Tab-separated table of C-alpha atoms in Angstrom:
chain	number	residue	atom	x	y	z
A	135	UNK	CA	16.971	-6.073	22.133
A	136	UNK	CA	17.788	-5.682	18.433
A	137	UNK	CA	15.357	-7.117	15.901
A	138	UNK	CA	17.074	-8.372	12.755
A	139	UNK	CA	15.600	-9.072	9.328
A	140	UNK	CA	16.018	-12.094	7.074
A	141	UNK	CA	15.096	-12.922	3.493
A	142	UNK	CA	12.072	-15.086	2.700
A	143	UNK	CA	14.359	-17.030	0.350
A	144	UNK	CA	17.196	-17.643	2.774
A	145	UNK	CA	20.087	-16.544	0.576
A	146	UNK	CA	21.183	-13.477	2.512
A	147	UNK	CA	22.703	-12.780	5.908
A	148	UNK	CA	20.488	-11.230	8.551
A	149	UNK	CA	20.479	-7.431	8.470
A	150	UNK	CA	19.369	-4.563	10.687
A	151	UNK	CA	16.153	-2.654	10.034
A	152	UNK	CA	18.040	0.267	8.497
A	153	UNK	CA	19.978	-2.063	6.194
A	154	UNK	CA	16.730	-3.768	5.098
A	155	UNK	CA	15.156	-0.374	4.352
A	156	UNK	CA	18.151	0.668	2.248
A	157	UNK	CA	18.234	-2.560	0.257
A	158	UNK	CA	14.461	-2.734	-0.344
A	159	UNK	CA	14.653	-6.188	-1.927
A	160	UNK	CA	17.008	-8.910	-0.697
A	161	UNK	CA	19.877	-9.901	-2.981
A	162	UNK	CA	18.354	-13.365	-3.485
A	163	UNK	CA	15.075	-11.851	-4.739
A	164	UNK	CA	13.269	-12.463	-1.460
A	165	UNK	CA	11.526	-9.985	0.825
A	166	UNK	CA	12.853	-8.955	4.205
A	167	UNK	CA	10.833	-10.100	7.215
A	168	UNK	CA	11.544	-9.657	10.929
A	169	UNK	CA	13.059	-12.655	12.731
A	170	UNK	CA	9.919	-12.598	14.838
A	171	UNK	CA	6.829	-10.411	15.039
A	172	UNK	CA	7.279	-8.293	18.166
A	173	UNK	CA	4.580	-8.210	20.801
A	174	UNK	CA	3.079	-5.142	22.415
A	175	UNK	CA	5.111	-4.497	25.544
A	176	UNK	CA	2.330	-2.664	27.361
A	177	UNK	CA	-1.451	-2.925	27.531
A	178	UNK	CA	-3.039	-1.131	24.580
A	179	UNK	CA	-5.387	0.836	26.808
A	180	UNK	CA	-2.341	2.775	28.061
A	181	UNK	CA	-2.134	4.357	24.604
A	182	UNK	CA	-5.813	5.193	24.082
A	183	UNK	CA	-5.294	8.935	24.543
A	184	UNK	CA	-2.200	9.081	22.347
A	185	UNK	CA	-2.171	11.061	19.127
A	186	UNK	CA	-1.172	9.473	15.844
A	187	UNK	CA	2.504	10.394	16.151
A	188	UNK	CA	2.801	8.875	19.621
A	189	UNK	CA	1.158	5.643	18.499
A	190	UNK	CA	3.434	5.582	15.447
A	191	UNK	CA	6.479	5.810	17.692
A	192	UNK	CA	5.313	3.054	20.044
A	193	UNK	CA	4.577	0.635	17.179
A	194	UNK	CA	7.494	1.436	14.879
A	195	UNK	CA	10.087	1.406	17.645
A	196	UNK	CA	9.337	-2.297	18.174
A	197	UNK	CA	10.434	-2.993	14.581
A	198	UNK	CA	13.092	-0.379	13.887
A	199	UNK	CA	15.285	-1.206	16.836
A	200	UNK	CA	18.522	0.220	15.440
A	201	UNK	CA	16.970	3.710	15.218
A	202	UNK	CA	17.462	5.886	18.284
A	203	UNK	CA	14.413	7.480	19.885
A	204	UNK	CA	15.535	10.862	18.546
A	205	UNK	CA	16.043	9.547	15.003
A	206	UNK	CA	12.672	7.815	14.838
A	207	UNK	CA	10.771	10.716	16.404
A	208	UNK	CA	12.346	13.136	13.933
A	209	UNK	CA	11.221	10.919	11.012
A	210	UNK	CA	7.695	10.777	12.430
A	211	UNK	CA	7.480	14.512	13.126
A	212	UNK	CA	8.640	15.383	9.600
A	213	UNK	CA	6.275	12.881	7.986
A	214	UNK	CA	3.000	13.511	9.788
A	215	UNK	CA	2.874	17.278	9.647
A	216	UNK	CA	0.594	19.814	7.981
A	217	UNK	CA	0.743	17.994	4.641
A	218	UNK	CA	-2.172	16.045	6.150
A	219	UNK	CA	-5.412	18.016	6.131
A	220	UNK	CA	-6.530	16.742	9.537
A	221	UNK	CA	-4.649	16.536	12.831
A	222	UNK	CA	-6.144	13.074	13.349
A	223	UNK	CA	-4.088	11.892	10.315
A	224	UNK	CA	-6.414	8.873	9.918
A	225	UNK	CA	-9.949	9.765	11.088
A	226	UNK	CA	-12.802	7.268	11.320
A	227	UNK	CA	-16.280	7.843	9.893
A	228	UNK	CA	-19.203	5.625	10.896
A	229	UNK	CA	-21.672	4.950	8.081
A	230	UNK	CA	-24.408	2.347	7.809
A	231	UNK	CA	-23.022	0.091	10.525
A	232	UNK	CA	-19.337	0.077	9.555
A	233	UNK	CA	-16.342	2.197	10.551
A	234	UNK	CA	-14.470	3.686	7.593
A	235	UNK	CA	-10.812	4.349	8.398
A	236	UNK	CA	-9.987	7.304	6.121
A	237	UNK	CA	-6.408	6.877	4.988
A	238	UNK	CA	-6.503	9.526	2.276
A	239	UNK	CA	-5.890	12.810	4.069
A	240	UNK	CA	-2.276	13.178	2.940
A	241	UNK	CA	-0.687	15.118	0.106
A	242	UNK	CA	-1.797	12.774	-2.695
A	243	UNK	CA	-5.210	11.733	-1.277
A	244	UNK	CA	-4.500	8.002	-1.145
A	245	UNK	CA	-3.494	5.601	1.630
A	246	UNK	CA	0.030	5.296	0.226
A	247	UNK	CA	0.741	8.684	1.834
A	248	UNK	CA	0.550	7.030	5.244
A	249	UNK	CA	3.808	5.134	4.638
A	250	UNK	CA	5.383	7.120	1.823
A	251	UNK	CA	5.394	10.334	3.841
A	252	UNK	CA	7.845	8.736	6.271
A	253	UNK	CA	9.841	6.402	4.010
A	254	UNK	CA	12.150	9.127	2.596
A	255	UNK	CA	13.157	10.108	6.129
A	256	UNK	CA	13.609	6.490	7.228
A	257	UNK	CA	15.747	5.935	4.145
A	258	UNK	CA	17.983	8.986	4.448
A	259	UNK	CA	18.423	8.292	8.176
A	260	UNK	CA	19.318	4.686	7.308
A	261	UNK	CA	21.870	5.916	4.780
A	262	UNK	CA	23.576	8.079	7.405
A	263	UNK	CA	23.548	5.248	9.946
A	264	UNK	CA	25.232	2.924	7.457
A	265	UNK	CA	27.661	5.556	6.125
A	266	UNK	CA	26.266	5.296	2.594
A	267	UNK	CA	27.757	7.917	0.278
A	268	UNK	CA	26.043	6.834	-2.959
A	269	UNK	CA	22.906	8.591	-4.139
A	270	UNK	CA	19.923	6.303	-3.565
A	271	UNK	CA	17.877	5.652	-6.705
A	272	UNK	CA	14.300	4.780	-5.770
A	273	UNK	CA	12.899	2.462	-8.424
A	274	UNK	CA	9.141	1.958	-8.251
A	275	UNK	CA	6.320	0.382	-10.223
A	276	UNK	CA	2.846	1.759	-9.576
A	277	UNK	CA	-0.717	0.824	-10.314
A	278	UNK	CA	-1.660	4.445	-9.696
A	279	UNK	CA	-1.261	5.586	-6.096
A	280	UNK	CA	2.211	4.507	-4.962
A	281	UNK	CA	3.808	6.459	-7.811
A	282	UNK	CA	2.501	9.891	-6.911
A	283	UNK	CA	2.886	9.350	-3.174
A	284	UNK	CA	6.494	8.245	-3.628
A	285	UNK	CA	7.226	11.134	-6.005
A	286	UNK	CA	5.770	13.628	-3.544
A	287	UNK	CA	7.691	12.071	-0.661
A	288	UNK	CA	11.098	11.970	-2.355
A	289	UNK	CA	10.895	15.139	-4.470
A	290	UNK	CA	13.757	17.417	-3.493
A	291	UNK	CA	15.146	15.030	-0.852
A	292	UNK	CA	18.932	15.370	-0.994
A	293	UNK	CA	20.886	12.256	-1.908
A	294	UNK	CA	17.955	10.563	-3.659
A	295	UNK	CA	16.510	10.199	-7.121
A	296	UNK	CA	13.205	8.531	-7.943
A	297	UNK	CA	12.069	6.745	-11.105
A	298	UNK	CA	8.428	5.646	-11.404
A	299	UNK	CA	7.042	3.287	-14.043
A	300	UNK	CA	3.265	3.106	-14.517
A	301	UNK	CA	0.976	1.327	-17.039
A	302	UNK	CA	0.276	3.999	-19.657
A	303	UNK	CA	-3.374	3.034	-20.117
A	304	UNK	CA	-3.970	1.459	-16.721
A	305	UNK	CA	-4.470	4.360	-14.286
A	306	UNK	CA	-7.211	6.942	-13.839
A	307	UNK	CA	-6.884	10.347	-15.582
A	308	UNK	CA	-6.387	12.067	-12.220
A	309	UNK	CA	-3.748	9.534	-11.138
A	310	UNK	CA	-1.810	10.037	-14.368
A	311	UNK	CA	-2.120	13.828	-14.177
A	312	UNK	CA	-0.795	13.783	-10.606
A	313	UNK	CA	2.312	11.892	-11.704
A	314	UNK	CA	3.170	13.613	-14.981
A	315	UNK	CA	2.956	17.098	-13.424
A	316	UNK	CA	5.316	16.208	-10.556
A	317	UNK	CA	8.017	18.807	-9.963
A	318	UNK	CA	11.536	18.070	-8.769
A	319	UNK	CA	14.831	17.636	-10.599
A	320	UNK	CA	15.339	14.278	-8.903
A	321	UNK	CA	12.028	12.836	-10.243
A	322	UNK	CA	11.386	10.852	-13.441
A	323	UNK	CA	8.105	9.293	-14.585
A	324	UNK	CA	7.683	6.802	-17.427
A	325	UNK	CA	4.518	5.231	-18.835
A	326	UNK	CA	5.047	1.696	-20.133
A	327	UNK	CA	3.093	-0.046	-22.869
A	328	UNK	CA	1.831	-2.858	-20.650
A	329	UNK	CA	0.009	-3.484	-17.391
A	330	UNK	CA	1.067	-3.089	-13.756
A	331	UNK	CA	2.369	-6.631	-13.501
A	332	UNK	CA	4.662	-5.903	-16.464
A	333	UNK	CA	5.977	-2.827	-14.664
A	334	UNK	CA	6.402	-4.629	-11.340
A	335	UNK	CA	8.086	-7.669	-12.908
A	336	UNK	CA	10.401	-5.341	-14.830
A	337	UNK	CA	11.421	-3.524	-11.655
A	338	UNK	CA	12.099	-6.808	-9.822
A	339	UNK	CA	14.192	-8.019	-12.744
A	340	UNK	CA	16.217	-4.788	-12.702
A	341	UNK	CA	16.930	-5.198	-8.979
A	342	UNK	CA	18.419	-8.608	-9.799
A	343	UNK	CA	20.509	-7.311	-12.733
A	344	UNK	CA	23.995	-7.601	-11.196
A	345	UNK	CA	25.673	-5.985	-14.193
A	346	UNK	CA	23.462	-2.901	-13.943
A	347	UNK	CA	23.842	-2.748	-10.155
A	348	UNK	CA	27.625	-2.815	-10.570
A	349	UNK	CA	27.459	-0.052	-13.182
A	350	UNK	CA	25.386	2.106	-10.841
A	351	UNK	CA	27.829	1.501	-8.005
A	352	UNK	CA	30.661	2.634	-10.262
A	353	UNK	CA	28.739	5.843	-11.027
A	354	UNK	CA	27.894	6.544	-7.373
A	355	UNK	CA	24.329	5.196	-7.248
A	356	UNK	CA	22.479	2.329	-5.584
A	357	UNK	CA	18.924	1.056	-6.007
A	358	UNK	CA	16.235	0.886	-3.384
A	359	UNK	CA	12.464	0.540	-3.534
A	360	UNK	CA	9.453	2.548	-2.408
A	361	UNK	CA	7.029	-0.274	-3.207
A	362	UNK	CA	5.457	-2.195	-0.344
A	363	UNK	CA	8.137	-4.861	-0.826
A	364	UNK	CA	10.275	-2.462	1.266
A	365	UNK	CA	9.925	-3.187	4.979
A	366	UNK	CA	10.075	0.589	5.498
A	367	UNK	CA	6.704	0.767	3.740
A	368	UNK	CA	5.131	-2.122	5.618
A	369	UNK	CA	5.942	-1.133	9.208
A	370	UNK	CA	4.267	2.336	9.075
A	371	UNK	CA	1.110	0.676	7.729
A	372	UNK	CA	0.760	-1.387	10.916
A	373	UNK	CA	0.331	1.850	12.850
A	374	UNK	CA	-3.022	2.908	11.472
A	375	UNK	CA	-4.805	-0.290	12.479
A	376	UNK	CA	-3.551	0.137	16.039
A	377	UNK	CA	-4.546	3.808	15.984
A	378	UNK	CA	-7.998	2.940	14.604
A	379	UNK	CA	-8.601	0.482	17.436
A	380	UNK	CA	-7.498	2.996	20.056
A	381	UNK	CA	-9.671	5.716	18.484
A	382	UNK	CA	-12.762	3.517	18.702
A	383	UNK	CA	-12.036	2.819	22.373
A	384	UNK	CA	-11.445	6.514	23.086
A	385	UNK	CA	-14.700	7.462	21.352
A	386	UNK	CA	-16.673	4.846	23.296
A	387	UNK	CA	-17.480	2.838	20.157
A	388	UNK	CA	-15.531	-0.200	21.362
A	389	UNK	CA	-14.836	-1.814	24.718
A	390	UNK	CA	-11.262	-2.530	25.763
A	391	UNK	CA	-10.296	-6.011	24.576
A	392	UNK	CA	-13.272	-6.281	22.214
A	393	UNK	CA	-12.394	-7.838	18.864
A	394	UNK	CA	-12.924	-6.193	15.481
A	395	UNK	CA	-12.961	-7.386	11.887
A	396	UNK	CA	-10.908	-5.547	9.279
A	397	UNK	CA	-11.770	-5.279	5.575
A	398	UNK	CA	-9.074	-4.201	3.123
A	399	UNK	CA	-9.373	-3.576	-0.637
A	400	UNK	CA	-6.349	-5.525	-1.757
A	401	UNK	CA	-3.929	-5.478	-4.672
A	402	UNK	CA	-0.291	-6.063	-3.721
A	403	UNK	CA	-1.263	-7.490	-0.297
A	404	UNK	CA	0.818	-5.017	1.739
A	405	UNK	CA	-2.026	-3.200	3.490
A	406	UNK	CA	-3.801	-6.340	4.687
A	407	UNK	CA	-0.472	-7.937	5.610
A	408	UNK	CA	0.121	-4.954	7.912
A	409	UNK	CA	-3.214	-5.733	9.605
A	410	UNK	CA	-2.111	-9.383	9.931
A	411	UNK	CA	1.109	-8.253	11.612
A	412	UNK	CA	-0.925	-6.032	13.965
A	413	UNK	CA	-3.108	-9.018	14.874
A	414	UNK	CA	-0.038	-11.143	15.557
A	415	UNK	CA	1.373	-8.385	17.772
A	416	UNK	CA	-1.705	-8.670	19.967
A	417	UNK	CA	-4.267	-6.309	18.416
A	418	UNK	CA	-7.715	-7.916	18.946
A	419	UNK	CA	-8.610	-8.598	15.309
A	420	UNK	CA	-10.919	-11.497	14.514
A	421	UNK	CA	-11.201	-11.769	10.715
A	422	UNK	CA	-9.042	-10.178	8.037
A	423	UNK	CA	-11.368	-9.826	5.054
A	424	UNK	CA	-9.435	-9.577	1.796
A	425	UNK	CA	-11.491	-7.744	-0.839
A	426	UNK	CA	-10.706	-8.153	-4.553
A	427	UNK	CA	-12.185	-6.683	-7.709
A	428	UNK	CA	-12.720	-8.643	-10.939
A	429	UNK	CA	-9.008	-9.518	-10.893
A	430	UNK	CA	-9.794	-11.992	-8.133
A	431	UNK	CA	-6.540	-13.925	-7.960
A	432	UNK	CA	-6.411	-13.521	-4.160
A	433	UNK	CA	-10.037	-14.563	-3.678
A	434	UNK	CA	-9.368	-17.733	-5.672
A	435	UNK	CA	-6.229	-18.371	-3.613
A	436	UNK	CA	-8.093	-18.199	-0.310
A	437	UNK	CA	-10.856	-20.405	-1.715
A	438	UNK	CA	-8.631	-23.089	-3.254
A	439	UNK	CA	-5.080	-22.804	-1.918
A	440	UNK	CA	-3.848	-22.315	-5.481
A	441	UNK	CA	-2.346	-19.006	-6.593
A	442	UNK	CA	-2.711	-18.753	-10.362
A	443	UNK	CA	-1.917	-15.626	-12.350
A	444	UNK	CA	-2.649	-17.360	-15.652
A	445	UNK	CA	-5.837	-15.474	-16.441
A	446	UNK	CA	-7.147	-12.448	-18.266
A	447	UNK	CA	-5.949	-9.131	-16.854
A	448	UNK	CA	-9.038	-6.943	-16.424
A	449	UNK	CA	-8.905	-3.136	-16.361
A	450	UNK	CA	-11.399	-1.909	-13.774
A	451	UNK	CA	-12.501	1.342	-12.143
A	452	UNK	CA	-10.368	0.373	-9.109
A	453	UNK	CA	-6.970	0.316	-10.868
A	454	UNK	CA	-4.810	0.087	-7.760
A	455	UNK	CA	-6.251	-3.422	-7.336
A	456	UNK	CA	-5.689	-4.456	-10.952
A	457	UNK	CA	-2.867	-6.802	-10.005
A	458	UNK	CA	-2.286	-10.501	-10.710
A	459	UNK	CA	1.036	-10.864	-8.846
A	460	UNK	CA	0.529	-9.798	-5.226
A	461	UNK	CA	4.135	-9.448	-4.112
A	462	UNK	CA	3.579	-9.145	-0.367
A	463	UNK	CA	1.749	-12.450	-0.242
A	464	UNK	CA	5.209	-14.019	-0.248
A	465	UNK	CA	5.729	-12.792	3.308
A	466	UNK	CA	2.559	-14.576	4.420
A	467	UNK	CA	3.402	-17.745	2.480
A	468	UNK	CA	6.830	-17.828	4.127
A	469	UNK	CA	5.258	-17.553	7.578
A	470	UNK	CA	2.553	-20.183	7.151
A	471	UNK	CA	5.128	-22.488	5.547
A	472	UNK	CA	7.063	-22.612	8.821
A	473	UNK	CA	9.595	-20.014	7.611
A	474	UNK	CA	11.110	-22.667	5.359
A	475	UNK	CA	13.122	-20.597	2.868
A	476	UNK	CA	13.748	-23.566	0.563
A	477	UNK	CA	10.044	-24.412	0.301
A	478	UNK	CA	9.174	-20.750	-0.176
A	479	UNK	CA	11.745	-20.372	-2.954
A	480	UNK	CA	10.286	-23.388	-4.750
A	481	UNK	CA	6.801	-21.852	-4.650
A	482	UNK	CA	8.017	-18.464	-5.879
A	483	UNK	CA	10.049	-20.083	-8.655
A	484	UNK	CA	6.907	-21.959	-9.681
A	485	UNK	CA	5.034	-18.655	-9.823
A	486	UNK	CA	7.771	-17.110	-11.960
A	487	UNK	CA	7.962	-20.139	-14.239
A	488	UNK	CA	4.497	-21.703	-14.511
A	489	UNK	CA	2.572	-18.716	-13.237
A	490	UNK	CA	1.057	-20.635	-10.327
A	491	UNK	CA	1.717	-22.567	-7.139
A	492	UNK	CA	-0.343	-24.524	-4.598
A	493	UNK	CA	0.110	-24.588	-0.839
A	494	UNK	CA	-0.261	-27.622	1.404
A	495	UNK	CA	-3.317	-28.424	3.522
A	496	UNK	CA	-1.313	-27.631	6.662
A	497	UNK	CA	-0.568	-24.182	5.274
A	498	UNK	CA	-4.224	-23.650	4.330
A	499	UNK	CA	-5.267	-24.350	7.923
A	500	UNK	CA	-3.157	-21.378	9.008
A	501	UNK	CA	-5.195	-19.055	6.804
A	502	UNK	CA	-8.291	-19.297	9.012
A	503	UNK	CA	-7.766	-15.678	10.097
A	504	UNK	CA	-8.569	-14.629	6.527
A	505	UNK	CA	-11.777	-14.480	4.521
A	506	UNK	CA	-11.789	-13.660	0.830
A	507	UNK	CA	-14.388	-11.959	-1.300
A	508	UNK	CA	-14.696	-10.039	-4.543
A	509	UNK	CA	-17.012	-7.453	-6.034
A	510	UNK	CA	-17.795	-6.972	-9.703
A	511	UNK	CA	-17.883	-3.547	-11.318
A	512	UNK	CA	-21.682	-3.572	-11.061
A	513	UNK	CA	-21.594	-4.470	-7.361
A	514	UNK	CA	-19.004	-1.765	-6.698
A	515	UNK	CA	-21.123	0.864	-8.457
A	516	UNK	CA	-24.261	-0.284	-6.654
A	517	UNK	CA	-22.522	0.073	-3.290
A	518	UNK	CA	-21.427	3.651	-3.999
A	519	UNK	CA	-24.979	4.585	-4.974
A	520	UNK	CA	-26.642	2.725	-2.091
A	521	UNK	CA	-24.427	4.143	0.656
A	522	UNK	CA	-24.720	7.663	-0.759
A	523	UNK	CA	-28.510	7.486	-0.921
A	524	UNK	CA	-28.722	6.066	2.615
A	525	UNK	CA	-26.195	8.301	4.351
A	526	UNK	CA	-24.777	10.951	2.003
A	527	UNK	CA	-21.307	9.429	2.481
A	528	UNK	CA	-19.346	8.958	-0.750
A	529	UNK	CA	-16.828	6.151	-1.270
A	530	UNK	CA	-14.109	5.849	-3.847
A	531	UNK	CA	-14.148	2.807	-6.122
A	532	UNK	CA	-11.606	0.760	-4.139
A	533	UNK	CA	-13.319	1.322	-0.797
A	534	UNK	CA	-16.646	0.490	-2.439
A	535	UNK	CA	-15.217	-2.896	-3.478
A	536	UNK	CA	-14.301	-3.499	0.171
A	537	UNK	CA	-17.715	-2.346	1.417
A	538	UNK	CA	-19.503	-4.597	-1.061
A	539	UNK	CA	-17.372	-7.571	-0.040
A	540	UNK	CA	-18.146	-6.793	3.601
A	541	UNK	CA	-21.882	-6.864	2.872
A	542	UNK	CA	-21.434	-10.261	1.213
A	543	UNK	CA	-19.419	-11.527	4.194
A	544	UNK	CA	-22.081	-10.503	6.723
A	545	UNK	CA	-24.836	-12.012	4.570
A	546	UNK	CA	-22.888	-15.262	4.229
A	547	UNK	CA	-21.711	-15.650	7.836
A	548	UNK	CA	-24.046	-13.595	10.017
A	549	UNK	CA	-20.909	-12.248	11.734
A	550	UNK	CA	-21.825	-8.852	13.171
A	551	UNK	CA	-18.467	-8.151	14.828
A	552	UNK	CA	-17.710	-4.421	14.728
A	553	UNK	CA	-15.797	-3.811	11.533
A	554	UNK	CA	-13.193	-1.337	10.289
A	555	UNK	CA	-13.054	-0.867	6.513
A	556	UNK	CA	-9.826	0.602	5.141
A	557	UNK	CA	-10.872	3.575	3.016
A	558	UNK	CA	-7.875	3.792	0.745
A	559	UNK	CA	-8.491	6.770	-1.550
A	560	UNK	CA	-10.456	9.974	-1.811
A	561	UNK	CA	-13.454	9.761	-4.156
A	562	UNK	CA	-11.975	12.807	-5.946
A	563	UNK	CA	-9.214	10.598	-7.287
A	564	UNK	CA	-11.806	8.593	-9.224
A	565	UNK	CA	-14.475	11.245	-9.684
A	566	UNK	CA	-15.684	10.007	-13.066
A	567	UNK	CA	-16.382	6.465	-11.873
A	568	UNK	CA	-17.840	7.615	-8.564
A	569	UNK	CA	-20.275	10.100	-10.108
A	570	UNK	CA	-21.297	7.665	-12.835
A	571	UNK	CA	-22.235	5.207	-10.072
A	572	UNK	CA	-24.426	7.818	-8.380
A	573	UNK	CA	-26.028	9.058	-11.619
A	574	UNK	CA	-24.953	8.075	-15.179
A	575	UNK	CA	-25.903	11.556	-16.392
A	576	UNK	CA	-22.739	12.933	-14.752
A	577	UNK	CA	-20.610	10.910	-17.167
A	578	UNK	CA	-21.070	13.590	-19.858
A	579	UNK	CA	-19.126	16.187	-17.867
A	580	UNK	CA	-15.412	16.917	-18.333
A	581	UNK	CA	-12.880	15.696	-15.734
A	582	UNK	CA	-12.747	18.956	-13.817
A	583	UNK	CA	-16.474	19.633	-14.104
A	584	UNK	CA	-16.921	16.275	-12.404
A	585	UNK	CA	-14.579	17.348	-9.614
A	586	UNK	CA	-16.699	20.449	-8.955
A	587	UNK	CA	-19.927	18.445	-9.002
A	588	UNK	CA	-18.515	15.790	-6.685
A	589	UNK	CA	-17.628	18.467	-4.126
A	590	UNK	CA	-21.292	19.497	-4.051
A	591	UNK	CA	-22.618	15.937	-4.066
A	592	UNK	CA	-20.348	14.795	-1.243
A	593	UNK	CA	-20.541	18.140	0.572
A	594	UNK	CA	-16.768	18.280	1.050
A	595	UNK	CA	-14.018	20.682	0.000
A	596	UNK	CA	-11.974	19.843	-3.091
A	597	UNK	CA	-8.573	18.574	-1.866
A	598	UNK	CA	-5.475	20.650	-2.587
A	599	UNK	CA	-3.997	17.674	-4.440
A	600	UNK	CA	-6.703	18.111	-7.087
A	601	UNK	CA	-6.683	21.906	-7.209
A	602	UNK	CA	-2.918	21.919	-7.767
A	603	UNK	CA	-3.044	19.851	-10.965
A	604	UNK	CA	-5.843	21.731	-12.722
A	605	UNK	CA	-3.406	24.034	-14.507
A	606	UNK	CA	-0.075	22.371	-13.757
A	607	UNK	CA	2.088	21.785	-16.859
A	608	UNK	CA	2.996	18.249	-17.945
A	609	UNK	CA	6.656	17.720	-17.066
A	610	UNK	CA	7.017	13.982	-17.725
A	611	UNK	CA	5.902	12.663	-21.117
A	612	UNK	CA	8.152	9.614	-21.423
A	613	UNK	CA	6.626	6.366	-22.711
A	614	UNK	CA	8.483	3.113	-23.390
A	615	UNK	CA	8.005	-0.560	-24.116
A	616	UNK	CA	8.419	-2.860	-21.114
A	617	UNK	CA	11.694	-4.124	-22.614
A	618	UNK	CA	13.103	-0.581	-22.604
A	619	UNK	CA	12.953	0.144	-18.863
A	620	UNK	CA	16.704	-0.217	-18.317
A	621	UNK	CA	17.441	2.252	-21.122
A	622	UNK	CA	15.103	4.770	-19.486
A	623	UNK	CA	16.938	4.421	-16.178
A	624	UNK	CA	20.320	4.934	-17.841
A	625	UNK	CA	18.971	7.944	-19.725
A	626	UNK	CA	17.737	9.659	-16.568
A	627	UNK	CA	20.939	8.950	-14.620
A	628	UNK	CA	23.147	9.934	-17.559
A	629	UNK	CA	25.075	6.648	-17.644
């Protein structure tokens, strides 16, 4: 039975999965959501001995119903290959009473690889299915990780071009180096003088620029997105929570049917929304713990029912969470609002206009699956140091925020349910901040000296993603004001 997708704002006809992937953002500015969240059609225990690719097929086939088995399996096989440094794809490490789901074993050592390794293949397959002859222009804003993962995924893919905007002074040195050294004639990277929200708002505005869209069409191009607003990003993220649960059963760490809690360091709300979808499909998840850094707009939302971006934007050592407009939250708001597109549009228009909105008490009652928390920079640093000294296991800054929030949650509630913490980046991606947390004396070392020291401290091999950029030349040195993003796009496309 075919599953169709609709816009959270109600102004677009229902579309197939492949059409939703191609469009990225709905024409009315809304996000595509499935008509209903599919349910697991077999008992989960039947999959407990499956590898990652098999689990990916079983989960994704429930959402991408217009893909044939052969098409979907080919996308999966091409995505989850030897670019991952472990056959497990997403291994689990137990440390100090929690299970860390390592999502950083792909080509760019961040969790975005889990979805962005497959998105190019989903997109090019979707283009063929829908007889699209235009080149697809991937337009993406990044707070650090999505950019490189998308660039790596789309580089050299025929029929595509990719343009990434990032906040010039809002990503880590390693993150920036990974992006600006990216090879590929179809890639273009631009730093903007502004923050991530400026970049993301600019990209959304460009998607709604009908005059520009028409010009691109005339020149043989069409926009799509690699951000988590694209349903082709969200669906692959559901897989790793299902795989994590099955892994814990297979390893005897969990009984069949036993519930777990999930903690996710959260910025744009896509990763934790994927866990929410998994729960609604039938995965035995109890609490979804949403971890924020000092930019605690989501924590305040879960506490008060008011989403308010009117606040200071704080640059932290966990830059992928330095976000005040969490785009994927719209999908949750739409669902808890009874899938009322008119009501949802009013709330989103309020966010765009006033910078805030408030949900009703009835909607708040439907958020009982969630718990919010936040960790300051000091608490994040303390967690890295404490876990390292106790176990020798080293966390990156984002995962440390999640681990600190989990400690607070247990202290506050006494809930000792077995817990999976999404470990979203390699500590090598944020070596300076990680080492400084362990011992401030390391802060005096250069970037690459810190990489070498971290390898010894953590007792792990330096990832290829880091080794490759040590001597790689800078290819992309473009910087613009946030008002100049359209000009940059036209420049790259030669229009």
